[in-house]
């Protein structure tokens, strides 16, 4: 019952927030907001209520009287070591842990506190002063060839997260980061080209060279925490600026526009849970041929499981369609693991036969598709054995036993009869 | 109840109640409740449950009276009823509020014996029917029915061996085996075990032997001796050949199973070292340990001394019934020596034997006293003299009237014994002639008339009375001291005469009941399973109905693993809360640390990566101090028990980290928990409840150096 409750709460929260989520943007200097006006303007067009403040503003606070004042936080202040007002690192972590989202942009001079903040989300940012270089896939902007302006970035194949596919390149100039190989929550939204590497030119090269190279580097990382809070760590602050949005660059002798505007805005909408949010509701199950939900089942019953899943996009729910949502029926081990069928209207269902094992089973859906919020449902349902009067009355294989029992009775009767009356 | 599937215990396996519980007790209490309500007596079901055990202890006294009356005399029967009514061993299960299988099962046991002996004495089919019914009730009530189904065949074989075979025995035994097996098959918890397990083979074997013996005696009567010998040799050769064939099949079947077809508990009885070697879960129960000598005195008091005398008295004047009493006593003594729990089976046996001994003694004494007053009781003198001679052990006749206590001379029960039951049986004919001879002998011996001096008699009688008085005093003391307080609330005497009460268990269960989600799963060692179910009303993983060893082993494995591993195990079982019982702060010795080795053994029995030597010091000691092994000090049990213990012990006792049960400082003072968090600790720290943490919402990464990053790269 709890997952349903949570999803209902989530749905209610979405219902409220779609009216206009409030976003707090912290800049190094509040006067530089014009540099990002196109980015913010697009977000405002999508209904976000954006308030821009300087990171050292003494009136800053995320929470007042136990209520979060903002739904999302944008940190465009990579160099800052501390925050003004009541915000600190722990405050931001609590903000995320209570289900809110953070968009964090860094650059090569990002401060230690920003790196530590990124590390809290599972993103390991490279050392201060290092930059991503690529001598092959870089762009020429305004006639100036710059090997740190990466243009061949590898946009993740998840349209719900980043939009696309893009014909134009996504420009990037900034710092590299890595995510641990066993990370379950982080996704590389923009990967580095395989010819790139990360290096701090002012530092001596280690011998032998130990560089972060190629696809090991994540340029933009999207993290979705287990409570569906989302965090985006972008290694480049510059990629959000109007200059890059409007730039016409030359990549490999081809002149082209950039895809940064669409990419960053889509990614920000994803980060702010405006896209790719799945809401599961109305989980129900019943015996085939009956509509009411029973307390439990008997072994070998035929049952049907249904759940409604909608995808909320821009506050508007629409039926979700996917073939890879699996339902498990678990008691210690999954006895059944099968994909759910959907009917196009957002109702997912599966008919199956309860296994011939009794115990306390649970329905279990753990759907973690890249770009979508997690759907995790459990529902406990006991499966009981046959009652003593539910077995078959006569078994074919037992006929010899019936015969022997009846013959003994008949023989006893005959013997008794003769013994008594046949003197 | 047959069909009740309990989904609140043994998560996630659930438990089929009908198939894992002996239904006798529940049916009994339920029927009493229904009957009383049918007569519009409004009594609450809890009151019925509380009073069921005392009621059945009264019935048990009646059954003992009947058994000894059948075996000896009404006087002895009265004494037996008196003994069994207050014997401390049985009081432990029959106090008001004890709602345990044994509460009704001991009555059922004695009842079966009563009807068996009665049937053997009377040879009546009606009695045999009641016997089968009472056996059915016994099977319903307790797993101890296998004691009966082995004792009765033993008795049957002994009768055949001693040449006491007769038709009455057949009437008593044959229907019991046939119908009794059919009845036990229809009790779900026994089911096909009644024909498949080796415990029951003895009954079938005796059944066959009984038939063969009867057939042989029949044939012997039909033929002349010469023909009989020829026939016997022919039949024997064929029988040996056939028998070898059958035996090889049976042996092959039995040898297929590792325990030779015996259940673990029965193997423990046959081979006392079996459980500690192979089935730690049986050995881990304190009730399954061999008892100490002192517990015999504590539970039985003077009956221990009287019982051997009773065996002698029974053997002196051996009747079918007294032979049964002797066998019952001897086997029960053996079994009680293996398992402390079977003291319960021993208690009625000892009571009956003691009653026989004491009644004989009192009879001799009273008879002697009567001799000194022939003037006052001249008319009865002759009979009493004769009887007193027998009471002294002179007469060996079974045909003579059994000596009653002074209140009932000339017991009428002997009528059955005297009456030649089935005249066409040679054995009983023989017996008849023998009894005639012995009756003559007894009469001549009685004329010798020797009696004890009056003073000796009076002194001895007074001593008997004193002993009886001491017995009563002891029993009252034992029941008041040991069995009158609930085991869930502990108390210790204070200096001012009052009691200091430790109510930690109820406190913690109440916390669980009020502060956790109703669907939360609570894990603990299985000892506390029933309590958690009943008092905290939460789903448990394992409980006292230890029907699934591997599930218990999983919990034992979690407790003996490191924290991270235990966390994974508990998460896979959906456990939200874990509690441990800890006595180190107040000195409560039966806590989980002291039980921990059993968890290791039980866990290791199923999961070989848990090895007992890892938890013992190199010298083989079990210690949790600085000499304890690393595995021990890192186990979840250690951590959950001693989390924050150092500070608390410093505050409360001033000795930092000194465990008051073990009596030494613990090995690792600074215990940190990463995967569990403490949510509740009771007043005296006897119960500590922890919550299994959820997975973290985020996975923070540690910031690595440049070198590490290159090595750690993705893809």
GROMACS .gro file of N, CA and C in nm, chain A residues 93 97 112 115-116 119-120 122-126 179 184 210-213 216 225-226 331 358-360 362 380 382-383 385 387-388, chain B residues 2-3 5 7 11-14 16 517 521 551 573-574 576 695-704 706-707 709-710 712-714:
model
  192
   93UNK      N    1   2.207   1.930   0.003
   93UNK     CA    2   2.188   1.785   0.002
   93UNK      C    3   2.051   1.749   0.059
   97UNK      N    4   1.762   1.543  -0.110
   97UNK     CA    5   1.709   1.424  -0.044
   97UNK      C    6   1.559   1.434  -0.019
  112UNK      N    7   3.665   2.400  -0.478
  112UNK     CA    8   3.664   2.270  -0.411
  112UNK      C    9   3.525   2.237  -0.357
  115UNK      N   10   3.318   2.102  -0.628
  115UNK     CA   11   3.359   1.964  -0.661
  115UNK      C   12   3.309   1.865  -0.556
  116UNK      N   13   3.319   1.906  -0.430
  116UNK     CA   14   3.272   1.817  -0.325
  116UNK      C   15   3.121   1.797  -0.335
  119UNK      N   16   3.064   1.553  -0.596
  119UNK     CA   17   3.100   1.419  -0.550
  119UNK      C   18   2.988   1.360  -0.466
  120UNK      N   19   2.917   1.443  -0.393
  120UNK     CA   20   2.805   1.393  -0.313
  120UNK      C   21   2.698   1.329  -0.401
  122UNK      N   22   2.773   1.168  -0.671
  122UNK     CA   23   2.832   1.056  -0.741
  122UNK      C   24   2.907   1.095  -0.866
  123UNK      N   25   2.943   1.221  -0.880
  123UNK     CA   26   3.017   1.266  -0.998
  123UNK      C   27   3.153   1.315  -0.950
  124UNK      N   28   3.256   1.258  -1.005
  124UNK     CA   29   3.391   1.290  -0.961
  124UNK      C   30   3.452   1.387  -1.063
  125UNK      N   31   3.467   1.510  -1.023
  125UNK     CA   32   3.514   1.614  -1.115
  125UNK      C   33   3.666   1.619  -1.111
  126UNK      N   34   3.725   1.643  -1.225
  126UNK     CA   35   3.871   1.643  -1.235
  126UNK      C   36   3.931   1.762  -1.160
  179UNK      N   37   3.227   0.914  -1.373
  179UNK     CA   38   3.137   0.851  -1.279
  179UNK      C   39   3.186   0.709  -1.255
  184UNK      N   40   2.491   0.330  -1.028
  184UNK     CA   41   2.359   0.291  -1.074
  184UNK      C   42   2.274   0.411  -1.109
  210UNK      N   43   4.912   0.971  -1.700
  210UNK     CA   44   4.789   0.912  -1.649
  210UNK      C   45   4.680   1.014  -1.670
  211UNK      N   46   4.609   0.997  -1.776
  211UNK     CA   47   4.511   1.098  -1.814
  211UNK      C   48   4.373   1.035  -1.819
  212UNK      N   49   4.276   1.119  -1.801
  212UNK     CA   50   4.141   1.074  -1.829
  212UNK      C   51   4.120   1.093  -1.978
  213UNK      N   52   4.089   0.986  -2.044
  213UNK     CA   53   4.085   0.991  -2.189
  213UNK      C   54   3.952   0.942  -2.242
  216UNK      N   55   3.593   0.772  -2.130
  216UNK     CA   56   3.589   0.767  -1.985
  216UNK      C   57   3.538   0.898  -1.929
  225UNK      N   58   1.848   1.044  -0.830
  225UNK     CA   59   1.860   0.978  -0.700
  225UNK      C   60   1.747   0.879  -0.683
  226UNK      N   61   1.758   0.796  -0.576
  226UNK     CA   62   1.658   0.690  -0.559
  226UNK      C   63   1.521   0.745  -0.522
  331UNK      N   64   0.874  -1.481  -0.421
  331UNK     CA   65   0.885  -1.527  -0.284
  331UNK      C   66   1.026  -1.581  -0.269
  358UNK      N   67   0.327  -2.238  -0.224
  358UNK     CA   68   0.257  -2.145  -0.138
  358UNK      C   69   0.357  -2.062  -0.058
  359UNK      N   70   0.311  -1.949  -0.010
  359UNK     CA   71   0.398  -1.858   0.062
  359UNK      C   72   0.344  -1.717   0.049
  360UNK      N   73   0.418  -1.625   0.103
  360UNK     CA   74   0.377  -1.485   0.093
  360UNK      C   75   0.452  -1.426  -0.026
  362UNK      N   76   0.508  -1.142  -0.343
  362UNK     CA   77   0.483  -1.001  -0.365
  362UNK      C   78   0.496  -0.972  -0.514
  380UNK      N   79   0.212  -0.701  -0.151
  380UNK     CA   80   0.223  -0.834  -0.092
  380UNK      C   81   0.091  -0.909  -0.108
  382UNK      N   82  -0.057  -1.312  -0.026
  382UNK     CA   83  -0.029  -1.450   0.015
  382UNK      C   84  -0.088  -1.550  -0.083
  383UNK      N   85  -0.018  -1.658  -0.102
  383UNK     CA   86  -0.068  -1.768  -0.184
  383UNK      C   87  -0.079  -1.889  -0.094
  385UNK      N   88  -0.206  -2.289   0.014
  385UNK     CA   89  -0.221  -2.420  -0.049
  385UNK      C   90  -0.369  -2.456  -0.059
  387UNK      N   91  -0.716  -2.610   0.027
  387UNK     CA   92  -0.783  -2.648   0.150
  387UNK      C   93  -0.806  -2.799   0.148
  388UNK      N   94  -0.839  -2.853   0.266
  388UNK     CA   95  -0.848  -3.000   0.271
  388UNK      C   96  -0.962  -3.052   0.184
  425UNK      N   97  -0.776  -2.630   1.003
  425UNK     CA   98  -0.709  -2.719   0.907
  425UNK      C   99  -0.655  -2.639   0.790
  426UNK      N  100  -0.731  -2.536   0.753
  426UNK     CA  101  -0.699  -2.467   0.628
  426UNK      C  102  -0.637  -2.331   0.650
  428UNK      N  103  -0.390  -2.063   0.658
  428UNK     CA  104  -0.255  -2.033   0.609
  428UNK      C  105  -0.213  -1.902   0.672
  430UNK      N  106   0.001  -1.596   0.705
  430UNK     CA  107   0.098  -1.519   0.628
  430UNK      C  108   0.170  -1.417   0.714
  434UNK      N  109   0.776  -1.523   0.731
  434UNK     CA  110   0.783  -1.448   0.607
  434UNK      C  111   0.911  -1.484   0.534
  435UNK      N  112   0.912  -1.503   0.405
  435UNK     CA  113   0.797  -1.502   0.316
  435UNK      C  114   0.742  -1.641   0.288
  436UNK      N  115   0.775  -1.737   0.368
  436UNK     CA  116   0.727  -1.872   0.337
  436UNK      C  117   0.583  -1.889   0.379
  437UNK      N  118   0.544  -1.821   0.485
  437UNK     CA  119   0.413  -1.847   0.541
  437UNK      C  120   0.414  -1.980   0.611
  439UNK      N  121   0.162  -2.320   0.702
  439UNK     CA  122   0.036  -2.392   0.697
  439UNK      C  123   0.011  -2.444   0.838
  940UNK      N  124   0.523   0.016   1.127
  940UNK     CA  125   0.416  -0.006   1.031
  940UNK      C  126   0.356  -0.145   1.053
  944UNK      N  127   0.829  -0.616   0.884
  944UNK     CA  128   0.879  -0.748   0.920
  944UNK      C  129   0.988  -0.733   1.025
  974UNK      N  130   1.544  -2.182   0.687
  974UNK     CA  131   1.505  -2.043   0.708
  974UNK      C  132   1.565  -1.991   0.837
  996UNK      N  133   1.504  -1.040   0.265
  996UNK     CA  134   1.388  -1.093   0.334
  996UNK      C  135   1.287  -0.982   0.367
  997UNK      N  136   1.310  -0.862   0.317
  997UNK     CA  137   1.223  -0.747   0.342
  997UNK      C  138   1.215  -0.711   0.490
  999UNK      N  139   1.252  -0.510   0.818
  999UNK     CA  140   1.270  -0.369   0.847
  999UNK      C  141   1.331  -0.348   0.986
 1118UNK      N  142   1.848   0.176   0.130
 1118UNK     CA  143   1.963   0.214   0.049
 1118UNK      C  144   1.969   0.367   0.048
 1119UNK      N  145   2.090   0.423   0.044
 1119UNK     CA  146   2.098   0.570   0.045
 1119UNK      C  147   2.032   0.625  -0.081
 1120UNK      N  148   1.980   0.746  -0.068
 1120UNK     CA  149   1.914   0.807  -0.184
 1120UNK      C  150   2.015   0.839  -0.292
 1121UNK      N  151   2.131   0.880  -0.248
 1121UNK     CA  152   2.236   0.913  -0.345
 1121UNK      C  153   2.355   0.822  -0.320
 1122UNK      N  154   2.436   0.805  -0.420
 1122UNK     CA  155   2.560   0.729  -0.403
 1122UNK      C  156   2.676   0.826  -0.411
 1123UNK      N  157   2.720   0.883  -0.301
 1123UNK     CA  158   2.833   0.975  -0.311
 1123UNK      C  159   2.957   0.899  -0.354
 1124UNK      N  160   3.041   0.966  -0.425
 1124UNK     CA  161   3.166   0.904  -0.466
 1124UNK      C  162   3.279   0.973  -0.392
 1125UNK      N  163   3.380   0.897  -0.365
 1125UNK     CA  164   3.493   0.962  -0.298
 1125UNK      C  165   3.577   1.028  -0.407
 1126UNK      N  166   3.637   1.140  -0.372
 1126UNK     CA  167   3.716   1.209  -0.473
 1126UNK      C  168   3.851   1.143  -0.481
 1127UNK      N  169   3.886   1.099  -0.600
 1127UNK     CA  170   4.011   1.026  -0.615
 1127UNK      C  171   4.115   1.115  -0.679
 1129UNK      N  172   4.426   1.182  -0.951
 1129UNK     CA  173   4.426   1.172  -1.096
 1129UNK      C  174   4.450   1.029  -1.142
 1130UNK      N  175   4.542   0.965  -1.073
 1130UNK     CA  176   4.578   0.830  -1.111
 1130UNK      C  177   4.458   0.737  -1.097
 1132UNK      N  178   4.153   0.812  -1.104
 1132UNK     CA  179   4.048   0.841  -1.200
 1132UNK      C  180   4.071   0.768  -1.331
 1133UNK      N  181   4.195   0.769  -1.372
 1133UNK     CA  182   4.224   0.702  -1.498
 1133UNK      C  183   4.197   0.553  -1.486
 1135UNK      N  184   3.992   0.419  -1.284
 1135UNK     CA  185   3.853   0.394  -1.250
 1135UNK      C  186   3.758   0.429  -1.363
 1136UNK      N  187   3.814   0.451  -1.477
 1136UNK     CA  188   3.730   0.509  -1.582
 1136UNK      C  189   3.624   0.411  -1.627
 1137UNK      N  190   3.526   0.469  -1.685
 1137UNK     CA  191   3.406   0.393  -1.716
 1137UNK      C  192   3.419   0.335  -1.856
   0.00000   0.00000   0.00000
